[in-house]
Amino acid sequence: MLVLQNTLLLHFYSLQFHFIGENYTHTESKREFSPLCSGSPFVFNQFVSGLKAMSAINATNGEDLARYFLDRSRLSLARGLCDMDEDEEAPTELNTINSSGGFLVVSPDKLSVKYTNVNLHGHDVGVVQGNRPAPVKRLVYYFEIFVKDAGTKGQIAIGFTSENFKMRRQPGWEANSCGYHGDDGNLYRGPGKSDEFGPTYTSGDIVGGGINYASQEYFFTKNGAVVGTAFKEVKGPLFPTIAVHSQNEEVQEFEVQERMKLQMTVDKMSLPTNVSHGLVRSYLQYYGYEDTLHSFDTATKSTVPPIYIAQENGFDEHDIVYALSQRKILRQLIRNGDIDAALGKLREWYPQIVQDDKSATCFLLHCQKFIELIRVGALEEAVKYGRMELAKYFEFPEFDDLVKDCVALLAYQRPHESSVGYLLEETQREVVADTVNAMILSTNPNMKDSQSFLHSYLERLLRQLTACCLERRSLNGDQGEAFHLHSVLDSNKAKC
Amino acid sequence: MSLFWIVIRQLAEIEEMATSKKVITREEWEKKLNDVRIRKEDMNRLVMNFLVTEGYVDAAEKFRAESGTEPDIDLATITDRMAVKKAVQCGNVEDAIEKVNDLNPEILDTNPQLFFHLQQQRLIELIRNGKVEEALEFAQEELAPRGEENQSFLEELEKTVALLAFEDVSNCPVGELLNISQRLKTASEVNAAILTSQSHEKDPKLPSLLKMLIWAQNQLDEKAAYPRINDLSKATLEDPSV
């Protein structure tokens, strides 16, 4: 087995479609944060408040409830900053250090290799791995090579190897490795394990190797067409070896096909009649989107055939219709920035929610009032208001961070563009409105389940879905995709 | 005697190992659920997507105002789409075809199957209204030539024309064509085609996510016992059966 002058032009390329935001955090996932997030003050809070949130749930005390929402708002901010935290780093170039030096030349861009030695024996193969193992938290990892010049014997292999692979052997010759060889088209999977697999390949061919984590299989391609698949025995990290490249539509096609297969399986599940309508309706009720709710009801009743959600699905009206109009009015006031009016209405309708001025609800409302003053440029008034209403919260460690951020708004000429500019965004008003909404729901004396006001039905289902996908992945050796609502919304096909 | 018990215990252990699944208690699971982050604005987008795709234009407008969520399609196009859908649902197929062509003539040009189904629906409506002669003429002139092009069209045409052979259509084997569900089927086909022509997905995302939830729970069942949500409309966790 001799390898003569082989020149491979290599590009690392990996399919990265859906890593927008990990919806899930727990203490162990901290190490996964990208460097982008490590400087954020919210990262720490995230873990502390995760614990706080727990205690908030366990207690049915109303005050703790509002803190729970406060914590959630922090978390949502942290999430915003750490959207890419699941983006495992894929191999980007060839590993120039751990390659069989002397036998091949790696080009300065670290994407091409050339084998220069002449006439050596079988143990002197030029092998080079990617600089990182193939990422695992996805449906498929894939890379390609373009064979610029196969050399005189065409002995080229593409495959996957484990970290301590002997760098002078072809992938597939050693245990814990797998390689599709160009000279005979065979697939090698360890000493003495060689099977007829696909066509041979040579100069001018584009050859790809991939891992399908859902089926735990390797797959290889030649010029964009899948040649075959093989079961992946190796559980540990695998490095793409001698390889890699640019975008190839046919191979993207592979992932699309896998996804369609999955989608078809999922589509076969049957849903109760109009369950989506019912969930949308209860969502509108939960958040007090009263006008939308009425339009929706009118519309569903006039369709052919009409849809009578409540009767069909047995949704319990009383739980969430509670105080609907009042919740709607308060949401409107808060979304319009009219915090004084909102506080006034709350004092009138639900004095119990705002009677403790040091409560999280009051705190959020006062902060919002301060933010609204900044928004309209009433700085003097803001300072006065801050001294009067916000200063007292500095004593409380749980409010400390938000107070500081609010006050920091004063420091900037253009607060919108500052690091605390998020406070001026619409989402902050939404957080306050949602907190007030949940607080009012919690005063419902008919509430059977003390936790039912924490989340809408829709949110509970989405949480369940996310948790199921993550749990399944974790039981599957941490391989496979997670579920992210955000990326599902940004894509044209639902994923799991 | 003691040996007997040892053997029994070992057998039990072996059996347990073979069937053992990870058991996740309610408390552990609730902690996991609590760690999940779902953004409010994403849920709003999901709801907006549903309202828009299902064609609840008034509700979508109100929802935009109340929640500040932007729809992923021009709301004005929903009104036109719903007018077409409604026309088919009410049996005004000619009107519907005209409206589709006003909206975008390419929709029917590029979609012969949809066009055939609309024409078929038109034939069904003629038969329903007892216009036998008109129906025959329409079938021969408009539908038969299309049936020649396509075997499945021909079969459907024959099935539809068979309606004419029965005096009491309510009892005939092809009577279901006169059912309201046939109109709804055609209406939803037109609706989907219009959405596709507007480069919008033809189905809302929410039902497919709910299906995914059922599927994901089934998948996880194989590996673990955990609190499931069996009744989607109530979204309550049920204790794992251990």
GROMACS .gro file of C-alpha atoms in nm, chain A residues 10-430:
model
  421
   10LEU     CA    1  -0.987   2.042   0.126
   11HIS     CA    2  -1.246   2.270   0.267
   12PHE     CA    3  -1.419   2.236   0.593
   13TYR     CA    4  -1.783   2.277   0.559
   14SER     CA    5  -2.055   2.175   0.787
   15LEU     CA    6  -2.427   2.200   0.777
   16GLN     CA    7  -2.533   2.440   1.044
   17PHE     CA    8  -2.894   2.525   1.031
   18HIS     CA    9  -3.053   2.549   1.364
   19PHE     CA   10  -2.859   2.671   1.652
   20ILE     CA   11  -3.049   2.979   1.724
   21GLY     CA   12  -3.091   2.980   2.092
   22GLU     CA   13  -3.086   2.704   2.344
   23ASN     CA   14  -3.418   2.727   2.521
   24TYR     CA   15  -3.302   2.531   2.811
   25THR     CA   16  -3.064   2.596   3.089
   26HIS     CA   17  -2.941   2.409   3.383
   27THR     CA   18  -2.629   2.438   3.582
   28GLU     CA   19  -2.436   2.188   3.379
   29SER     CA   20  -2.492   2.376   3.061
   30LYS     CA   21  -2.290   2.669   3.181
   31ARG     CA   22  -1.977   2.544   3.016
   32GLU     CA   23  -2.154   2.555   2.686
   33PHE     CA   24  -2.186   2.929   2.682
   34SER     CA   25  -2.008   3.099   2.403
   35PRO     CA   26  -1.748   3.360   2.495
   36LEU     CA   27  -2.000   3.620   2.385
   37CYS     CA   28  -2.203   3.554   2.694
   38SER     CA   29  -1.935   3.507   2.950
   39GLY     CA   30  -1.898   3.880   2.999
   40SER     CA   31  -2.265   3.930   3.056
   41PRO     CA   32  -2.383   4.002   3.406
   42PHE     CA   33  -2.689   3.799   3.329
   43VAL     CA   34  -2.511   3.473   3.302
   44PHE     CA   35  -2.453   3.452   3.670
   45ASN     CA   36  -2.800   3.568   3.743
   46GLN     CA   37  -2.933   3.301   3.526
   47PHE     CA   38  -2.820   3.032   3.760
   48VAL     CA   39  -2.893   3.210   4.078
   49SER     CA   40  -3.235   3.304   3.959
   50GLY     CA   41  -3.302   2.956   3.835
   51LEU     CA   42  -3.289   2.853   4.199
   52LYS     CA   43  -3.494   3.149   4.303
   53ALA     CA   44  -3.752   3.068   4.044
   54MET     CA   45  -3.786   2.726   4.195
   55SER     CA   46  -3.853   2.859   4.537
   56ALA     CA   47  -4.097   3.104   4.387
   57ILE     CA   48  -4.295   2.824   4.240
   58ASN     CA   49  -4.300   2.623   4.552
   59ALA     CA   50  -4.439   2.906   4.749
   60THR     CA   51  -4.783   3.025   4.661
   61ASN     CA   52  -4.717   3.357   4.821
   62GLY     CA   53  -4.810   3.624   4.569
   63GLU     CA   54  -4.496   3.824   4.617
   64ASP     CA   55  -4.272   3.537   4.527
   65LEU     CA   56  -4.478   3.492   4.218
   66ALA     CA   57  -4.394   3.835   4.085
   67ARG     CA   58  -4.031   3.765   4.157
   68TYR     CA   59  -4.060   3.458   3.949
   69PHE     CA   60  -4.160   3.678   3.659
   70LEU     CA   61  -3.887   3.920   3.736
   71ASP     CA   62  -3.643   3.633   3.720
   72ARG     CA   63  -3.790   3.514   3.399
   73SER     CA   64  -3.744   3.854   3.248
   74ARG     CA   65  -3.379   3.841   3.343
   75LEU     CA   66  -3.352   3.498   3.194
   76SER     CA   67  -3.511   3.606   2.874
   77LEU     CA   68  -3.255   3.881   2.850
   78ALA     CA   69  -2.976   3.642   2.917
   79ARG     CA   70  -3.114   3.415   2.653
   80GLY     CA   71  -3.119   3.701   2.410
   81LEU     CA   72  -2.751   3.753   2.460
   82CYS     CA   73  -2.662   3.389   2.452
   83ASP     CA   74  -2.856   3.290   2.150
   84MET     CA   75  -2.574   3.094   2.007
   85ASP     CA   76  -2.482   2.895   2.313
   86GLU     CA   77  -2.562   2.568   2.152
   87ASP     CA   78  -2.352   2.645   1.854
   88GLU     CA   79  -2.086   2.384   1.902
   89GLU     CA   80  -1.774   2.467   1.719
   90ALA     CA   81  -1.735   2.267   1.405
   91PRO     CA   82  -1.400   2.182   1.250
   92THR     CA   83  -1.289   2.474   1.040
   93GLU     CA   84  -0.951   2.373   0.912
   94LEU     CA   85  -0.699   2.092   0.908
   95ASN     CA   86  -0.499   2.019   1.216
   96THR     CA   87  -0.149   2.120   1.121
   97ILE     CA   88   0.012   2.004   1.442
   98ASN     CA   89  -0.119   1.652   1.467
   99SER     CA   90  -0.068   1.547   1.109
  100SER     CA   91   0.194   1.303   0.990
  101GLY     CA   92   0.460   1.564   0.935
  102GLY     CA   93   0.702   1.527   0.652
  103PHE     CA   94   0.472   1.318   0.444
  104LEU     CA   95   0.243   1.591   0.346
  105VAL     CA   96   0.235   1.960   0.304
  106VAL     CA   97  -0.055   2.154   0.440
  107SER     CA   98  -0.117   2.476   0.252
  108PRO     CA   99  -0.106   2.810   0.437
  109ASP     CA  100  -0.486   2.834   0.436
  110LYS     CA  101  -0.488   2.498   0.617
  111LEU     CA  102  -0.749   2.368   0.380
  112SER     CA  103  -0.534   2.183   0.129
  113VAL     CA  104  -0.283   1.906   0.169
  114LYS     CA  105  -0.032   1.762  -0.067
  115TYR     CA  106   0.153   1.440  -0.021
  116THR     CA  107   0.514   1.482  -0.116
  117ASN     CA  108   0.693   1.167  -0.017
  118VAL     CA  109   0.763   0.909  -0.277
  119ASN     CA  110   0.747   0.534  -0.249
  120LEU     CA  111   0.694   0.456   0.113
  121HIS     CA  112   0.543   0.154   0.271
  122GLY     CA  113   0.198   0.105   0.416
  123HIS     CA  114   0.270   0.264   0.749
  124ASP     CA  115   0.363   0.595   0.596
  125VAL     CA  116   0.027   0.726   0.497
  126GLY     CA  117  -0.030   1.101   0.502
  127VAL     CA  118  -0.326   1.162   0.720
  128VAL     CA  119  -0.466   1.479   0.854
  129GLN     CA  120  -0.759   1.537   1.083
  130GLY     CA  121  -0.989   1.832   1.122
  131ASN     CA  122  -0.892   2.071   1.397
  132ARG     CA  123  -1.196   1.974   1.604
  133PRO     CA  124  -1.418   1.672   1.636
  134ALA     CA  125  -1.742   1.664   1.445
  135PRO     CA  126  -2.016   1.844   1.642
  136VAL     CA  127  -2.282   1.610   1.778
  137LYS     CA  128  -2.582   1.816   1.879
  138ARG     CA  129  -2.745   1.812   1.542
  139LEU     CA  130  -2.921   1.581   1.304
  140VAL     CA  131  -2.635   1.548   1.061
  141TYR     CA  132  -2.268   1.642   1.038
  142TYR     CA  133  -2.117   1.640   0.695
  143PHE     CA  134  -1.797   1.741   0.518
  144GLU     CA  135  -1.653   1.704   0.172
  145ILE     CA  136  -1.326   1.694  -0.014
  146PHE     CA  137  -1.240   1.782  -0.368
  147VAL     CA  138  -0.972   1.555  -0.508
  148LYS     CA  139  -0.758   1.781  -0.715
  149ASP     CA  140  -0.509   1.517  -0.816
  150ALA     CA  141  -0.541   1.162  -0.699
  151GLY     CA  142  -0.177   1.084  -0.777
  152THR     CA  143  -0.050   0.780  -0.951
  153LYS     CA  144  -0.226   0.521  -0.741
  154GLY     CA  145  -0.533   0.708  -0.631
  155GLN     CA  146  -0.510   0.589  -0.273
  156ILE     CA  147  -0.722   0.839  -0.101
  157ALA     CA  148  -0.954   0.789   0.190
  158ILE     CA  149  -1.214   1.001   0.358
  159GLY     CA  150  -1.357   0.914   0.693
  160PHE     CA  151  -1.376   0.964   1.065
  161THR     CA  152  -1.117   0.881   1.328
  162SER     CA  153  -1.101   0.901   1.703
  163GLU     CA  154  -0.872   1.141   1.880
  164ASN     CA  155  -0.574   0.907   1.931
  165PHE     CA  156  -0.580   0.768   1.585
  166LYS     CA  157  -0.238   0.673   1.452
  167MET     CA  158  -0.159   0.944   1.209
  168ARG     CA  159   0.022   0.729   0.961
  169ARG     CA  160  -0.255   0.490   0.882
  170GLN     CA  161  -0.549   0.524   0.649
  171PRO     CA  162  -0.882   0.587   0.822
  172GLY     CA  163  -1.052   0.250   0.848
  173TRP     CA  164  -0.735   0.051   0.895
  174GLU     CA  165  -0.735   0.105   1.268
  175ALA     CA  166  -0.996   0.041   1.533
  176ASN     CA  167  -1.229   0.332   1.610
  177SER     CA  168  -1.206   0.464   1.261
  178CYS     CA  169  -1.396   0.440   0.941
  179GLY     CA  170  -1.291   0.527   0.589
  180TYR     CA  171  -1.426   0.519   0.238
  181HIS     CA  172  -1.130   0.446   0.011
  182GLY     CA  173  -1.091   0.587  -0.337
  183ASP     CA  174  -0.879   0.315  -0.493
  184ASP     CA  175  -1.121   0.025  -0.437
  185GLY     CA  176  -1.444   0.196  -0.329
  186ASN     CA  177  -1.448  -0.018  -0.015
  187LEU     CA  178  -1.550   0.087   0.330
  188TYR     CA  179  -1.294   0.005   0.598
  189ARG     CA  180  -1.403  -0.013   0.961
  190GLY     CA  181  -1.112  -0.136   1.164
  191PRO     CA  182  -0.842  -0.400   1.115
  192GLY     CA  183  -0.949  -0.662   0.867
  193LYS     CA  184  -1.294  -0.513   0.829
  194SER     CA  185  -1.346  -0.414   0.472
  195ASP     CA  186  -1.667  -0.429   0.272
  196GLU     CA  187  -1.757  -0.347  -0.082
  197PHE     CA  188  -1.929  -0.017  -0.048
  198GLY     CA  189  -1.943   0.216  -0.346
  199PRO     CA  190  -1.772   0.333  -0.658
  200THR     CA  191  -1.403   0.425  -0.663
  201TYR     CA  192  -1.317   0.792  -0.684
  202THR     CA  193  -1.030   0.986  -0.824
  203SER     CA  194  -0.913   1.326  -0.954
  204GLY     CA  195  -1.196   1.571  -1.010
  205ASP     CA  196  -1.438   1.394  -0.778
  206ILE     CA  197  -1.603   1.552  -0.481
  207VAL     CA  198  -1.637   1.302  -0.200
  208GLY     CA  199  -1.816   1.354   0.129
  209GLY     CA  200  -1.843   1.184   0.464
  210GLY     CA  201  -2.109   1.240   0.725
  211ILE     CA  202  -2.270   1.118   1.041
  212ASN     CA  203  -2.644   1.087   1.084
  213TYR     CA  204  -2.689   1.114   1.458
  214ALA     CA  205  -3.053   1.015   1.450
  215SER     CA  206  -2.984   0.676   1.295
  216GLN     CA  207  -2.628   0.653   1.436
  217GLU     CA  208  -2.488   0.589   1.091
  218TYR     CA  209  -2.202   0.708   0.879
  219PHE     CA  210  -2.284   0.802   0.525
  220PHE     CA  211  -2.060   0.877   0.232
  221THR     CA  212  -2.121   1.056  -0.091
  222LYS     CA  213  -1.955   1.081  -0.428
  223ASN     CA  214  -2.024   1.387  -0.639
  224GLY     CA  215  -2.328   1.472  -0.437
  225ALA     CA  216  -2.502   1.135  -0.443
  226VAL     CA  217  -2.518   0.922  -0.133
  227VAL     CA  218  -2.309   0.610  -0.189
  228GLY     CA  219  -2.415   0.422   0.122
  229THR     CA  220  -2.449   0.417   0.496
  230ALA     CA  221  -2.287   0.212   0.770
  231PHE     CA  222  -2.359   0.170   1.137
  232LYS     CA  223  -2.146   0.389   1.360
  233GLU     CA  224  -2.004   0.184   1.647
  234VAL     CA  225  -1.777   0.452   1.787
  235LYS     CA  226  -1.951   0.653   2.059
  236GLY     CA  227  -1.685   0.909   2.142
  237PRO     CA  228  -1.583   1.221   1.952
  238LEU     CA  229  -1.488   1.166   1.590
  239PHE     CA  230  -1.265   1.381   1.377
  240PRO     CA  231  -1.331   1.433   1.010
  241THR     CA  232  -1.016   1.294   0.857
  242ILE     CA  233  -0.849   1.397   0.534
  243ALA     CA  234  -1.121   1.608   0.419
  244VAL     CA  235  -1.370   1.871   0.388
  245HIS     CA  236  -1.519   2.149   0.168
  246SER     CA  237  -1.773   2.386   0.024
  247GLN     CA  238  -2.141   2.387   0.000
  248ASN     CA  239  -2.299   2.116  -0.206
  249GLU     CA  240  -2.663   2.120  -0.282
  250GLU     CA  241  -2.704   1.750  -0.333
  251VAL     CA  242  -2.570   1.684   0.008
  252GLN     CA  243  -2.778   1.943   0.175
  253GLU     CA  244  -3.048   1.752   0.002
  254PHE     CA  245  -2.956   1.458   0.221
  255GLU     CA  246  -3.044   1.647   0.534
  256VAL     CA  247  -3.360   1.777   0.374
  257GLN     CA  248  -3.464   1.423   0.292
  258GLU     CA  249  -3.395   1.299   0.642
  259ARG     CA  250  -3.596   1.586   0.777
  260MET     CA  251  -3.883   1.510   0.546
  261LYS     CA  252  -3.887   1.149   0.659
  262LEU     CA  253  -3.903   1.267   1.016
  263GLN     CA  254  -4.170   1.520   0.931
  264MET     CA  255  -4.381   1.253   0.768
  265THR     CA  256  -4.363   1.038   1.078
  266VAL     CA  257  -4.459   1.333   1.292
  267ASP     CA  258  -4.744   1.430   1.060
  268LYS     CA  259  -4.898   1.088   1.110
  269MET     CA  260  -4.975   1.171   1.471
  270SER     CA  261  -5.339   1.259   1.506
  271LEU     CA  262  -5.467   1.556   1.698
  272PRO     CA  263  -5.801   1.605   1.871
  273THR     CA  264  -6.035   1.818   1.661
  274ASN     CA  265  -5.969   2.190   1.682
  275VAL     CA  266  -5.717   2.155   1.960
  276SER     CA  267  -5.506   2.430   1.802
  277HIS     CA  268  -5.803   2.663   1.798
  278GLY     CA  269  -5.865   2.590   2.161
  279LEU     CA  270  -5.505   2.654   2.259
  280VAL     CA  271  -5.490   2.981   2.069
  281ARG     CA  272  -5.810   3.085   2.236
  282SER     CA  273  -5.688   3.004   2.584
  283TYR     CA  274  -5.362   3.184   2.507
  284LEU     CA  275  -5.557   3.499   2.419
  285GLN     CA  276  -5.759   3.463   2.736
  286TYR     CA  277  -5.457   3.400   2.950
  287TYR     CA  278  -5.274   3.713   2.840
  288GLY     CA  279  -5.586   3.928   2.829
  289TYR     CA  280  -5.582   3.993   2.456
  290GLU     CA  281  -5.952   4.057   2.474
  291ASP     CA  282  -6.013   4.227   2.141
  292THR     CA  283  -5.832   3.955   1.954
  293LEU     CA  284  -6.025   3.696   2.148
  294HIS     CA  285  -6.360   3.845   2.051
  295SER     CA  286  -6.263   3.871   1.685
  296PHE     CA  287  -6.138   3.515   1.693
  297ASP     CA  288  -6.459   3.390   1.853
  298THR     CA  289  -6.674   3.572   1.601
  299ALA     CA  290  -6.468   3.436   1.315
  300THR     CA  291  -6.461   3.075   1.430
  301LYS     CA  292  -6.835   3.075   1.482
  302SER     CA  293  -6.900   3.199   1.130
  303THR     CA  294  -6.674   2.958   0.946
  304VAL     CA  295  -6.815   2.663   0.751
  305PRO     CA  296  -6.863   2.454   0.957
  306PRO     CA  297  -6.853   2.668   1.269
  307ILE     CA  298  -6.602   2.578   1.538
  308TYR     CA  299  -6.728   2.577   1.892
  309ILE     CA  300  -6.410   2.549   2.084
  310ALA     CA  301  -6.519   2.559   2.441
  311GLN     CA  302  -6.780   2.288   2.408
  312GLU     CA  303  -6.568   2.059   2.198
  313ASN     CA  304  -6.256   2.062   2.403
  314GLY     CA  305  -6.394   2.117   2.745
  315PHE     CA  306  -6.172   2.416   2.812
  316ASP     CA  307  -6.252   2.554   3.147
  317GLU     CA  308  -6.374   2.904   3.085
  318HIS     CA  309  -6.385   3.026   3.441
  319ASP     CA  310  -6.017   2.997   3.511
  320ILE     CA  311  -5.896   3.226   3.240
  321VAL     CA  312  -6.183   3.455   3.161
  322TYR     CA  313  -6.126   3.588   3.510
  323ALA     CA  314  -6.085   3.967   3.508
  324LEU     CA  315  -6.034   3.964   3.133
  325SER     CA  316  -6.133   4.324   3.068
  326GLN     CA  317  -5.933   4.459   3.359
  327ARG     CA  318  -5.629   4.266   3.248
  328LYS     CA  319  -5.673   4.399   2.897
  329ILE     CA  320  -5.697   4.760   3.016
  330LEU     CA  321  -5.388   4.727   3.235
  331ARG     CA  322  -5.192   4.570   2.952
  332GLN     CA  323  -5.288   4.854   2.723
  333LEU     CA  324  -5.187   5.116   2.976
  334ILE     CA  325  -4.851   4.953   3.038
  335ARG     CA  326  -4.783   4.898   2.670
  336ASN     CA  327  -4.857   5.267   2.612
  337GLY     CA  328  -4.615   5.359   2.885
  338ASP     CA  329  -4.886   5.505   3.105
  339ILE     CA  330  -4.760   5.356   3.429
  340ASP     CA  331  -4.927   5.609   3.660
  341ALA     CA  332  -5.266   5.514   3.524
  342ALA     CA  333  -5.185   5.145   3.551
  343LEU     CA  334  -5.080   5.187   3.913
  344GLY     CA  335  -5.394   5.384   3.980
  345LYS     CA  336  -5.617   5.114   3.835
  346LEU     CA  337  -5.432   4.846   4.026
  347ARG     CA  338  -5.478   5.036   4.354
  348GLU     CA  339  -5.844   5.063   4.277
  349TRP     CA  340  -5.910   4.708   4.155
  350TYR     CA  341  -5.645   4.495   4.319
  351PRO     CA  342  -5.503   4.684   4.616
  352GLN     CA  343  -5.360   4.359   4.751
  353ILE     CA  344  -5.118   4.338   4.460
  354VAL     CA  345  -4.967   4.682   4.511
  355GLN     CA  346  -5.007   4.738   4.883
  356ASP     CA  347  -4.651   4.631   4.961
  357ASP     CA  348  -4.436   4.891   4.796
  358LYS     CA  349  -4.130   4.669   4.825
  359SER     CA  350  -4.289   4.392   4.625
  360ALA     CA  351  -4.150   4.280   4.292
  361THR     CA  352  -4.461   4.400   4.111
  362CYS     CA  353  -4.432   4.750   4.253
  363PHE     CA  354  -4.064   4.744   4.187
  364LEU     CA  355  -4.116   4.656   3.821
  365LEU     CA  356  -4.382   4.921   3.782
  366HIS     CA  357  -4.166   5.190   3.942
  367CYS     CA  358  -3.874   5.091   3.724
  368GLN     CA  359  -4.096   5.111   3.421
  369LYS     CA  360  -4.220   5.455   3.519
  370PHE     CA  361  -3.859   5.567   3.548
  371ILE     CA  362  -3.780   5.412   3.209
  372GLU     CA  363  -4.076   5.588   3.050
  373LEU     CA  364  -3.953   5.922   3.185
  374ILE     CA  365  -3.613   5.856   3.031
  375ARG     CA  366  -3.780   5.759   2.705
  376VAL     CA  367  -3.949   6.096   2.673
  377GLY     CA  368  -3.634   6.277   2.783
  378ALA     CA  369  -3.773   6.403   3.115
  379LEU     CA  370  -3.440   6.351   3.286
  380GLU     CA  371  -3.492   6.585   3.578
  381GLU     CA  372  -3.819   6.430   3.661
  382ALA     CA  373  -3.661   6.089   3.622
  383VAL     CA  374  -3.393   6.175   3.875
  384LYS     CA  375  -3.656   6.301   4.118
  385TYR     CA  376  -3.866   5.992   4.067
  386GLY     CA  377  -3.564   5.769   4.103
  387ARG     CA  378  -3.469   5.924   4.437
  388MET     CA  379  -3.821   5.898   4.561
  389GLU     CA  380  -3.919   5.554   4.438
  390LEU     CA  381  -3.618   5.357   4.320
  391ALA     CA  382  -3.351   5.435   4.575
  392LYS     CA  383  -3.513   5.215   4.838
  393TYR     CA  384  -3.470   4.907   4.623
  394PHE     CA  385  -3.093   4.929   4.634
  395GLU     CA  386  -3.106   4.752   4.968
  396PHE     CA  387  -3.256   4.442   4.814
  397PRO     CA  388  -3.005   4.218   4.646
  398GLU     CA  389  -3.275   4.061   4.431
  399PHE     CA  390  -3.363   4.394   4.272
  400ASP     CA  391  -3.020   4.539   4.277
  401ASP     CA  392  -2.917   4.457   3.918
  402LEU     CA  393  -3.227   4.598   3.753
  403VAL     CA  394  -3.217   4.918   3.960
  404LYS     CA  395  -2.857   4.972   3.861
  405ASP     CA  396  -2.939   4.920   3.495
  406CYS     CA  397  -3.229   5.163   3.518
  407VAL     CA  398  -3.024   5.430   3.685
  408ALA     CA  399  -2.747   5.372   3.433
  409LEU     CA  400  -2.983   5.497   3.163
  410LEU     CA  401  -2.920   5.847   3.299
  411ALA     CA  402  -2.555   5.825   3.210
  412TYR     CA  403  -2.603   5.809   2.837
  413GLN     CA  404  -2.682   6.079   2.592
  414ARG     CA  405  -2.837   5.817   2.366
  415PRO     CA  406  -2.960   5.556   2.612
  416HIS     CA  407  -3.117   5.351   2.332
  417GLU     CA  408  -2.776   5.265   2.200
  418SER     CA  409  -2.622   5.192   2.539
  419SER     CA  410  -2.565   4.858   2.701
  420VAL     CA  411  -2.880   4.908   2.907
  421GLY     CA  412  -3.081   5.010   2.601
  422TYR     CA  413  -3.277   4.688   2.626
  423LEU     CA  414  -3.482   4.855   2.900
  424LEU     CA  415  -3.626   5.093   2.645
  425GLU     CA  416  -3.742   4.816   2.420
  426GLU     CA  417  -4.099   4.704   2.382
  427THR     CA  418  -4.018   4.368   2.543
  428GLN     CA  419  -3.954   4.535   2.877
  429ARG     CA  420  -4.305   4.680   2.880
  430GLU     CA  421  -4.429   4.337   2.786
   0.00000   0.00000   0.00000
